Amino acid sequence: LSESGVPQLVQPMIWDYAADLDVEGKVHLIEKYRRCGFSKVWFASAFKGATGVNQSLTLIGHHLKNHLQWLNVASNSPTDVLEGIALTGWQRYDHFSVLCELLPVSIPSLAVCLQALKNGGYSEKIKENVERLLGISNLETDTFMR
């Protein structure tokens, strides 16, 4: 791979939407990419979709945990390796599937995930900020929003 010249032409993207992604495994994967000559990598997460083909509501806590795990991967990797994170929002699993969560029901999840990434973590203060920004009184991350 190193001799092919590909590492000078592209940057790999590591996709994982799990709430309990393997941080150590991802760090080792990044190290392998570095040894092959890739100077930068991207991460890919999801703020909606990716939890079930016919999911209609967004479980914010799942997506928040995923983003917090990606922040752990970033903090355990060389500081100059991360080029960015692609925050995806799945609409359907393939062109023959029904739609999964629509954007309006997943906006609280998007707001939580963006704030967690922007602030490098999640806290009660960040939760209160998201509630204020969205105009809601009780942001529920461990159950479905009502």
Tab-separated table of N, CA and C in Angstrom:
chain	number	residue	atom	x	y	z
A	1	LEU	N	0.831	-1.196	0.000
A	1	LEU	CA	0.000	0.000	0.000
A	1	LEU	C	0.870	1.253	0.000
A	2	SER	N	1.911	1.243	0.799
A	2	SER	CA	2.811	2.399	0.860
A	2	SER	C	3.442	2.675	-0.503
A	3	GLU	N	3.868	1.608	-1.159
A	3	GLU	CA	4.544	1.755	-2.449
A	3	GLU	C	3.610	2.157	-3.578
A	4	SER	N	2.316	1.939	-3.408
A	4	SER	CA	1.349	2.243	-4.466
A	4	SER	C	1.145	3.736	-4.678
A	5	GLY	N	1.449	4.547	-3.661
A	5	GLY	CA	1.207	5.989	-3.751
A	5	GLY	C	-0.184	6.405	-3.330
A	6	VAL	N	-1.051	5.444	-3.037
A	6	VAL	CA	-2.431	5.751	-2.639
A	6	VAL	C	-2.479	6.649	-1.396
A	7	PRO	N	-1.629	6.423	-0.386
A	7	PRO	CA	-1.716	7.274	0.805
A	7	PRO	C	-1.480	8.771	0.536
A	8	GLN	N	-0.863	9.110	-0.581
A	8	GLN	CA	-0.678	10.520	-0.917
A	8	GLN	C	-1.870	11.088	-1.683
A	9	LEU	N	-2.792	10.218	-2.087
A	9	LEU	CA	-3.935	10.645	-2.900
A	9	LEU	C	-5.259	10.706	-2.152
A	10	VAL	N	-5.401	9.890	-1.115
A	10	VAL	CA	-6.682	9.802	-0.408
A	10	VAL	C	-6.467	9.831	1.098
A	11	GLN	N	-7.554	10.043	1.808
A	11	GLN	CA	-7.562	9.960	3.266
A	11	GLN	C	-8.653	8.972	3.666
A	12	PRO	N	-8.318	7.936	4.432
A	12	PRO	CA	-9.342	6.958	4.820
A	12	PRO	C	-10.348	7.534	5.813
A	13	MET	N	-11.571	7.007	5.737
A	13	MET	CA	-12.613	7.367	6.680
A	13	MET	C	-12.994	6.119	7.454
A	14	ILE	N	-12.960	6.202	8.766
A	14	ILE	CA	-13.290	5.081	9.641
A	14	ILE	C	-14.722	5.273	10.123
A	15	TRP	N	-15.595	4.354	9.749
A	15	TRP	CA	-17.010	4.441	10.066
A	15	TRP	C	-17.330	3.533	11.247
A	16	ASP	N	-18.061	4.042	12.216
A	16	ASP	CA	-18.566	3.209	13.310
A	16	ASP	C	-19.659	3.982	14.031
A	17	TYR	N	-20.838	3.392	14.142
A	17	TYR	CA	-21.989	4.049	14.753
A	17	TYR	C	-22.355	3.463	16.101
A	18	ALA	N	-21.568	2.525	16.602
A	18	ALA	CA	-21.890	1.839	17.851
A	18	ALA	C	-21.708	2.749	19.065
A	19	ALA	N	-22.579	2.579	20.055
A	19	ALA	CA	-22.465	3.350	21.295
A	19	ALA	C	-21.275	2.878	22.116
A	20	ASP	N	-20.858	1.658	21.880
A	20	ASP	CA	-19.736	1.084	22.642
A	20	ASP	C	-18.574	0.720	21.718
A	21	LEU	N	-18.277	1.581	20.771
A	21	LEU	CA	-17.216	1.252	19.816
A	21	LEU	C	-15.893	0.987	20.529
A	22	ASP	N	-15.076	0.181	19.922
A	22	ASP	CA	-13.805	-0.255	20.483
A	22	ASP	C	-12.759	0.849	20.299
A	23	VAL	N	-12.571	1.666	21.329
A	23	VAL	CA	-11.642	2.800	21.250
A	23	VAL	C	-10.230	2.310	20.974
A	24	GLU	N	-9.788	1.335	21.725
A	24	GLU	CA	-8.417	0.826	21.555
A	24	GLU	C	-8.221	0.255	20.146
A	25	GLY	N	-9.208	-0.466	19.653
A	25	GLY	CA	-9.129	-1.025	18.305
A	25	GLY	C	-9.035	0.059	17.247
A	26	LYS	N	-9.789	1.140	17.425
A	26	LYS	CA	-9.739	2.248	16.461
A	26	LYS	C	-8.378	2.947	16.504
A	27	VAL	N	-7.806	3.109	17.695
A	27	VAL	CA	-6.486	3.728	17.828
A	27	VAL	C	-5.445	2.869	17.112
A	28	HIS	N	-5.539	1.547	17.274
A	28	HIS	CA	-4.610	0.643	16.580
A	28	HIS	C	-4.801	0.719	15.068
A	29	LEU	N	-6.052	0.844	14.619
A	29	LEU	CA	-6.316	0.975	13.190
A	29	LEU	C	-5.680	2.241	12.637
A	30	ILE	N	-5.793	3.328	13.367
A	30	ILE	CA	-5.171	4.586	12.949
A	30	ILE	C	-3.661	4.417	12.859
A	31	GLU	N	-3.082	3.726	13.830
A	31	GLU	CA	-1.633	3.473	13.800
A	31	GLU	C	-1.247	2.674	12.560
A	32	LYS	N	-2.063	1.693	12.178
A	32	LYS	CA	-1.792	0.915	10.965
A	32	LYS	C	-1.842	1.808	9.729
A	33	TYR	N	-2.857	2.664	9.659
A	33	TYR	CA	-2.948	3.594	8.535
A	33	TYR	C	-1.712	4.497	8.475
A	34	ARG	N	-1.263	4.972	9.614
A	34	ARG	CA	-0.070	5.829	9.658
A	34	ARG	C	1.159	5.086	9.136
A	35	ARG	N	1.310	3.833	9.555
A	35	ARG	CA	2.462	3.036	9.097
A	35	ARG	C	2.419	2.808	7.589
A	36	CYS	N	1.222	2.808	7.007
A	36	CYS	CA	1.086	2.637	5.551
A	36	CYS	C	1.328	3.940	4.796
A	37	GLY	N	1.466	5.044	5.518
A	37	GLY	CA	1.745	6.318	4.865
A	37	GLY	C	0.611	7.321	4.844
A	38	PHE	N	-0.554	6.965	5.391
A	38	PHE	CA	-1.659	7.923	5.452
A	38	PHE	C	-1.372	8.914	6.566
A	39	SER	N	-1.342	10.188	6.239
A	39	SER	CA	-1.031	11.191	7.257
A	39	SER	C	-2.273	11.646	8.018
A	40	LYS	N	-3.427	11.522	7.404
A	40	LYS	CA	-4.681	11.976	8.011
A	40	LYS	C	-5.752	10.912	7.861
A	41	VAL	N	-6.695	10.871	8.814
A	41	VAL	CA	-7.873	10.011	8.722
A	41	VAL	C	-9.099	10.827	9.107
A	42	TRP	N	-10.242	10.352	8.676
A	42	TRP	CA	-11.536	10.919	9.032
A	42	TRP	C	-12.292	9.905	9.876
A	43	PHE	N	-13.170	10.391	10.735
A	43	PHE	CA	-14.091	9.541	11.474
A	43	PHE	C	-15.486	9.779	10.897
A	44	ALA	N	-16.350	8.776	10.998
A	44	ALA	CA	-17.742	8.930	10.577
A	44	ALA	C	-18.658	8.400	11.666
A	45	SER	N	-19.586	9.236	12.074
A	45	SER	CA	-20.557	8.906	13.107
A	45	SER	C	-21.956	9.176	12.550
A	46	ALA	N	-22.958	9.008	13.384
A	46	ALA	CA	-24.330	9.291	12.958
A	46	ALA	C	-25.093	9.942	14.104
A	47	PHE	N	-25.924	10.916	13.768
A	47	PHE	CA	-26.798	11.536	14.774
A	47	PHE	C	-28.213	10.984	14.672
A	48	LYS	N	-28.501	10.256	13.591
A	48	LYS	CA	-29.810	9.624	13.414
A	48	LYS	C	-29.655	8.466	12.451
A	49	GLY	N	-30.664	7.591	12.460
A	49	GLY	CA	-30.565	6.404	11.626
A	49	GLY	C	-29.514	5.480	12.217
A	50	ALA	N	-29.107	4.501	11.489
A	50	ALA	CA	-28.014	3.602	11.885
A	50	ALA	C	-28.311	2.749	13.110
A	51	THR	N	-29.534	2.790	13.631
A	51	THR	CA	-29.874	1.955	14.793
A	51	THR	C	-31.000	0.979	14.494
A	52	GLY	N	-31.553	1.050	13.320
A	52	GLY	CA	-32.617	0.123	12.949
A	52	GLY	C	-33.256	0.550	11.647
A	53	VAL	N	-33.511	-0.401	10.785
A	53	VAL	CA	-33.995	-0.099	9.443
A	53	VAL	C	-35.351	0.609	9.461
A	54	ASN	N	-36.183	0.344	10.467
A	54	ASN	CA	-37.498	0.989	10.520
A	54	ASN	C	-37.664	1.830	11.785
A	55	GLN	N	-36.572	2.346	12.288
A	55	GLN	CA	-36.595	3.195	13.484
A	55	GLN	C	-37.364	4.479	13.164
A	56	SER	N	-38.284	4.875	14.033
A	56	SER	CA	-39.049	6.093	13.767
A	56	SER	C	-38.713	7.225	14.732
A	57	LEU	N	-38.136	6.902	15.889
A	57	LEU	CA	-37.719	7.910	16.854
A	57	LEU	C	-36.231	7.757	17.133
A	58	THR	N	-35.587	8.829	17.513
A	58	THR	CA	-34.142	8.822	17.729
A	58	THR	C	-33.820	8.682	19.211
A	59	LEU	N	-33.026	7.679	19.545
A	59	LEU	CA	-32.541	7.524	20.908
A	59	LEU	C	-31.249	8.332	21.023
A	60	ILE	N	-31.360	9.532	21.555
A	60	ILE	CA	-30.248	10.476	21.608
A	60	ILE	C	-29.051	9.881	22.334
A	61	GLY	N	-29.284	9.192	23.433
A	61	GLY	CA	-28.187	8.650	24.231
A	61	GLY	C	-27.273	7.737	23.448
A	62	HIS	N	-27.820	6.938	22.540
A	62	HIS	CA	-26.994	6.050	21.719
A	62	HIS	C	-26.010	6.857	20.889
A	63	HIS	N	-26.515	7.868	20.219
A	63	HIS	CA	-25.671	8.680	19.337
A	63	HIS	C	-24.687	9.542	20.139
A	64	LEU	N	-25.120	10.038	21.280
A	64	LEU	CA	-24.216	10.811	22.140
A	64	LEU	C	-23.055	9.933	22.605
A	65	LYS	N	-23.353	8.718	23.057
A	65	LYS	CA	-22.285	7.812	23.503
A	65	LYS	C	-21.304	7.526	22.374
A	66	ASN	N	-21.820	7.362	21.160
A	66	ASN	CA	-20.948	7.131	20.015
A	66	ASN	C	-19.989	8.300	19.815
A	67	HIS	N	-20.501	9.510	19.896
A	67	HIS	CA	-19.651	10.684	19.714
A	67	HIS	C	-18.634	10.833	20.842
A	68	LEU	N	-19.048	10.519	22.059
A	68	LEU	CA	-18.098	10.579	23.171
A	68	LEU	C	-16.991	9.544	22.989
A	69	GLN	N	-17.324	8.380	22.434
A	69	GLN	CA	-16.306	7.373	22.146
A	69	GLN	C	-15.350	7.863	21.059
A	70	TRP	N	-15.888	8.526	20.034
A	70	TRP	CA	-15.010	9.077	18.993
A	70	TRP	C	-14.080	10.137	19.573
A	71	LEU	N	-14.577	10.920	20.522
A	71	LEU	CA	-13.702	11.897	21.187
A	71	LEU	C	-12.589	11.176	21.948
A	72	ASN	N	-12.900	10.013	22.552
A	72	ASN	CA	-11.863	9.206	23.214
A	72	ASN	C	-10.833	8.711	22.216
A	73	VAL	N	-11.294	8.269	21.051
A	73	VAL	CA	-10.353	7.827	20.014
A	73	VAL	C	-9.440	8.986	19.630
A	74	ALA	N	-10.028	10.152	19.408
A	74	ALA	CA	-9.231	11.312	19.017
A	74	ALA	C	-8.208	11.682	20.084
A	75	SER	N	-8.610	11.637	21.353
A	75	SER	CA	-7.686	12.034	22.425
A	75	SER	C	-6.593	11.001	22.665
A	76	ASN	N	-6.795	9.770	22.196
A	76	ASN	CA	-5.784	8.727	22.346
A	76	ASN	C	-4.973	8.504	21.074
A	77	SER	N	-5.169	9.362	20.083
A	77	SER	CA	-4.445	9.274	18.818
A	77	SER	C	-3.490	10.462	18.708
A	78	PRO	N	-2.518	10.378	17.811
A	78	PRO	CA	-1.638	11.540	17.605
A	78	PRO	C	-2.468	12.785	17.274
A	79	THR	N	-2.064	13.923	17.789
A	79	THR	CA	-2.867	15.147	17.653
A	79	THR	C	-3.050	15.605	16.214
A	80	ASP	N	-2.144	15.250	15.340
A	80	ASP	CA	-2.223	15.752	13.966
A	80	ASP	C	-2.872	14.781	12.983
A	81	VAL	N	-3.413	13.668	13.459
A	81	VAL	CA	-3.906	12.636	12.550
A	81	VAL	C	-5.351	12.859	12.106
A	82	LEU	N	-6.186	13.457	12.937
A	82	LEU	CA	-7.612	13.598	12.612
A	82	LEU	C	-7.844	14.794	11.697
A	83	GLU	N	-8.372	14.521	10.507
A	83	GLU	CA	-8.706	15.584	9.553
A	83	GLU	C	-10.094	16.150	9.841
A	84	GLY	N	-11.016	15.287	10.273
A	84	GLY	CA	-12.364	15.753	10.566
A	84	GLY	C	-13.278	14.593	10.884
A	85	ILE	N	-14.541	14.927	11.162
A	85	ILE	CA	-15.548	13.907	11.435
A	85	ILE	C	-16.761	14.185	10.550
A	86	ALA	N	-17.233	13.152	9.901
A	86	ALA	CA	-18.444	13.248	9.087
A	86	ALA	C	-19.605	12.813	9.966
A	87	LEU	N	-20.463	13.746	10.274
A	87	LEU	CA	-21.612	13.489	11.133
A	87	LEU	C	-22.793	13.155	10.223
A	88	THR	N	-23.070	11.862	10.063
A	88	THR	CA	-24.083	11.443	9.107
A	88	THR	C	-25.462	11.361	9.752
A	89	GLY	N	-26.478	11.431	8.927
A	89	GLY	CA	-27.858	11.250	9.356
A	89	GLY	C	-28.560	10.368	8.341
A	90	TRP	N	-28.628	9.095	8.635
A	90	TRP	CA	-29.195	8.141	7.685
A	90	TRP	C	-30.680	8.398	7.459
A	91	GLN	N	-31.091	8.317	6.212
A	91	GLN	CA	-32.498	8.463	5.876
A	91	GLN	C	-33.129	7.095	5.613
A	92	ARG	N	-32.340	6.211	5.031
A	92	ARG	CA	-32.779	4.844	4.784
A	92	ARG	C	-31.551	3.974	4.606
A	93	TYR	N	-31.716	2.684	4.783
A	93	TYR	CA	-30.590	1.759	4.713
A	93	TYR	C	-30.221	1.397	3.284
A	94	ASP	N	-31.184	1.390	2.399
A	94	ASP	CA	-30.936	1.210	0.970
A	94	ASP	C	-32.147	1.762	0.230
A	95	HIS	N	-32.100	1.791	-1.069
A	95	HIS	CA	-33.173	2.419	-1.840
A	95	HIS	C	-34.484	1.632	-1.829
A	96	PHE	N	-34.444	0.427	-1.284
A	96	PHE	CA	-35.652	-0.392	-1.232
A	96	PHE	C	-36.259	-0.422	0.168
A	97	SER	N	-35.632	0.247	1.122
A	97	SER	CA	-36.092	0.240	2.513
A	97	SER	C	-37.038	1.399	2.785
A	98	VAL	N	-37.811	1.237	3.856
A	98	VAL	CA	-38.644	2.337	4.331
A	98	VAL	C	-37.741	3.411	4.934
A	99	LEU	N	-38.272	4.598	5.086
A	99	LEU	CA	-37.519	5.674	5.718
A	99	LEU	C	-37.332	5.387	7.201
A	100	CYS	N	-36.161	5.723	7.725
A	100	CYS	CA	-35.990	5.674	9.173
A	100	CYS	C	-36.250	7.083	9.700
A	101	GLU	N	-35.797	7.399	10.894
A	101	GLU	CA	-36.159	8.668	11.515
A	101	GLU	C	-36.073	9.843	10.546
A	102	LEU	N	-37.086	10.672	10.564
A	102	LEU	CA	-37.080	11.877	9.752
A	102	LEU	C	-36.323	12.976	10.502
A	103	LEU	N	-35.842	13.946	9.780
A	103	LEU	CA	-35.023	14.997	10.379
A	103	LEU	C	-35.706	15.718	11.548
A	104	PRO	N	-36.981	16.103	11.454
A	104	PRO	CA	-37.566	16.858	12.574
A	104	PRO	C	-37.469	16.165	13.932
A	105	VAL	N	-37.675	14.841	13.991
A	105	VAL	CA	-37.612	14.158	15.284
A	105	VAL	C	-36.185	13.956	15.768
A	106	SER	N	-35.220	14.156	14.880
A	106	SER	CA	-33.831	13.915	15.260
A	106	SER	C	-33.027	15.192	15.477
A	107	ILE	N	-33.646	16.342	15.354
A	107	ILE	CA	-32.929	17.604	15.573
A	107	ILE	C	-32.351	17.694	16.986
A	108	PRO	N	-33.062	17.261	18.035
A	108	PRO	CA	-32.415	17.279	19.363
A	108	PRO	C	-31.142	16.435	19.406
A	109	SER	N	-31.134	15.303	18.735
A	109	SER	CA	-29.937	14.465	18.691
A	109	SER	C	-28.811	15.174	17.953
A	110	LEU	N	-29.133	15.800	16.844
A	110	LEU	CA	-28.125	16.562	16.096
A	110	LEU	C	-27.529	17.659	16.967
A	111	ALA	N	-28.380	18.381	17.688
A	111	ALA	CA	-27.900	19.465	18.550
A	111	ALA	C	-26.997	18.939	19.661
A	112	VAL	N	-27.387	17.837	20.298
A	112	VAL	CA	-26.579	17.250	21.368
A	112	VAL	C	-25.234	16.788	20.831
A	113	CYS	N	-25.250	16.090	19.708
A	113	CYS	CA	-24.002	15.561	19.146
A	113	CYS	C	-23.068	16.679	18.711
A	114	LEU	N	-23.603	17.705	18.073
A	114	LEU	CA	-22.766	18.839	17.659
A	114	LEU	C	-22.166	19.551	18.862
A	115	GLN	N	-22.958	19.751	19.905
A	115	GLN	CA	-22.445	20.419	21.097
A	115	GLN	C	-21.388	19.573	21.805
A	116	ALA	N	-21.593	18.258	21.836
A	116	ALA	CA	-20.592	17.374	22.447
A	116	ALA	C	-19.277	17.454	21.682
A	117	LEU	N	-19.350	17.438	20.356
A	117	LEU	CA	-18.132	17.533	19.550
A	117	LEU	C	-17.478	18.904	19.698
A	118	LYS	N	-18.286	19.949	19.671
A	118	LYS	CA	-17.755	21.312	19.788
A	118	LYS	C	-17.065	21.532	21.132
A	119	ASN	N	-17.640	20.973	22.200
A	119	ASN	CA	-17.127	21.208	23.551
A	119	ASN	C	-16.193	20.115	24.060
A	120	GLY	N	-15.969	19.094	23.248
A	120	GLY	CA	-15.072	18.014	23.653
A	120	GLY	C	-15.621	17.120	24.746
A	121	GLY	N	-16.938	17.076	24.892
A	121	GLY	CA	-17.569	16.245	25.909
A	121	GLY	C	-18.997	16.690	26.146
A	122	TYR	N	-19.608	16.120	27.167
A	122	TYR	CA	-20.999	16.431	27.478
A	122	TYR	C	-21.147	16.587	28.980
A	123	SER	N	-21.883	17.601	29.382
A	123	SER	CA	-22.087	17.884	30.800
A	123	SER	C	-23.491	18.451	30.999
A	124	GLU	N	-23.850	18.659	32.241
A	124	GLU	CA	-25.144	19.256	32.555
A	124	GLU	C	-25.254	20.658	31.947
A	125	LYS	N	-24.175	21.394	31.958
A	125	LYS	CA	-24.168	22.750	31.385
A	125	LYS	C	-24.443	22.694	29.879
A	126	ILE	N	-23.838	21.731	29.193
A	126	ILE	CA	-24.072	21.583	27.754
A	126	ILE	C	-25.513	21.172	27.506
A	127	LYS	N	-26.039	20.266	28.336
A	127	LYS	CA	-27.441	19.849	28.221
A	127	LYS	C	-28.365	21.056	28.361
A	128	GLU	N	-28.114	21.894	29.352
A	128	GLU	CA	-28.933	23.091	29.561
A	128	GLU	C	-28.828	24.042	28.374
A	129	ASN	N	-27.646	24.141	27.784
A	129	ASN	CA	-27.461	24.997	26.617
A	129	ASN	C	-28.281	24.476	25.435
A	130	VAL	N	-28.281	23.165	25.216
A	130	VAL	CA	-29.065	22.575	24.132
A	130	VAL	C	-30.554	22.803	24.389
A	131	GLU	N	-30.996	22.619	25.623
A	131	GLU	CA	-32.405	22.865	25.956
A	131	GLU	C	-32.779	24.318	25.657
A	132	ARG	N	-31.914	25.236	26.019
A	132	ARG	CA	-32.172	26.659	25.758
A	132	ARG	C	-32.218	26.937	24.257
A	133	LEU	N	-31.246	26.390	23.510
A	133	LEU	CA	-31.198	26.609	22.066
A	133	LEU	C	-32.425	26.057	21.350
A	134	LEU	N	-32.910	24.906	21.812
A	134	LEU	CA	-34.058	24.265	21.167
A	134	LEU	C	-35.398	24.710	21.739
A	135	GLY	N	-35.362	25.411	22.870
A	135	GLY	CA	-36.602	25.857	23.492
A	135	GLY	C	-37.393	24.725	24.122
A	136	ILE	N	-36.692	23.747	24.694
A	136	ILE	CA	-37.371	22.643	25.376
A	136	ILE	C	-36.964	22.636	26.844
A	137	SER	N	-37.847	22.095	27.685
A	137	SER	CA	-37.583	22.161	29.121
A	137	SER	C	-36.865	20.939	29.672
A	138	ASN	N	-36.976	19.796	28.986
A	138	ASN	CA	-36.343	18.592	29.515
A	138	ASN	C	-35.843	17.718	28.372
A	139	LEU	N	-34.573	17.789	28.097
A	139	LEU	CA	-33.952	16.980	27.066
A	139	LEU	C	-33.733	15.570	27.605
A	140	GLU	N	-34.365	14.604	26.983
A	140	GLU	CA	-34.258	13.212	27.418
A	140	GLU	C	-33.278	12.487	26.508
A	141	THR	N	-32.173	11.990	27.104
A	141	THR	CA	-31.185	11.296	26.278
A	141	THR	C	-31.261	9.782	26.424
A	142	ASP	N	-31.827	9.290	27.506
A	142	ASP	CA	-31.850	7.839	27.740
A	142	ASP	C	-33.200	7.200	27.384
A	143	THR	N	-34.171	8.018	27.036
A	143	THR	CA	-35.458	7.525	26.568
A	143	THR	C	-35.799	8.305	25.312
A	144	PHE	N	-36.864	7.916	24.650
A	144	PHE	CA	-37.269	8.662	23.463
A	144	PHE	C	-37.912	9.968	23.883
A	145	MET	N	-37.601	11.051	23.150
A	145	MET	CA	-38.191	12.366	23.446
A	145	MET	C	-39.698	12.284	23.295
A	146	ARG	N	-40.395	12.975	24.189
A	146	ARG	CA	-41.864	13.012	24.122
A	146	ARG	C	-42.311	14.325	23.528
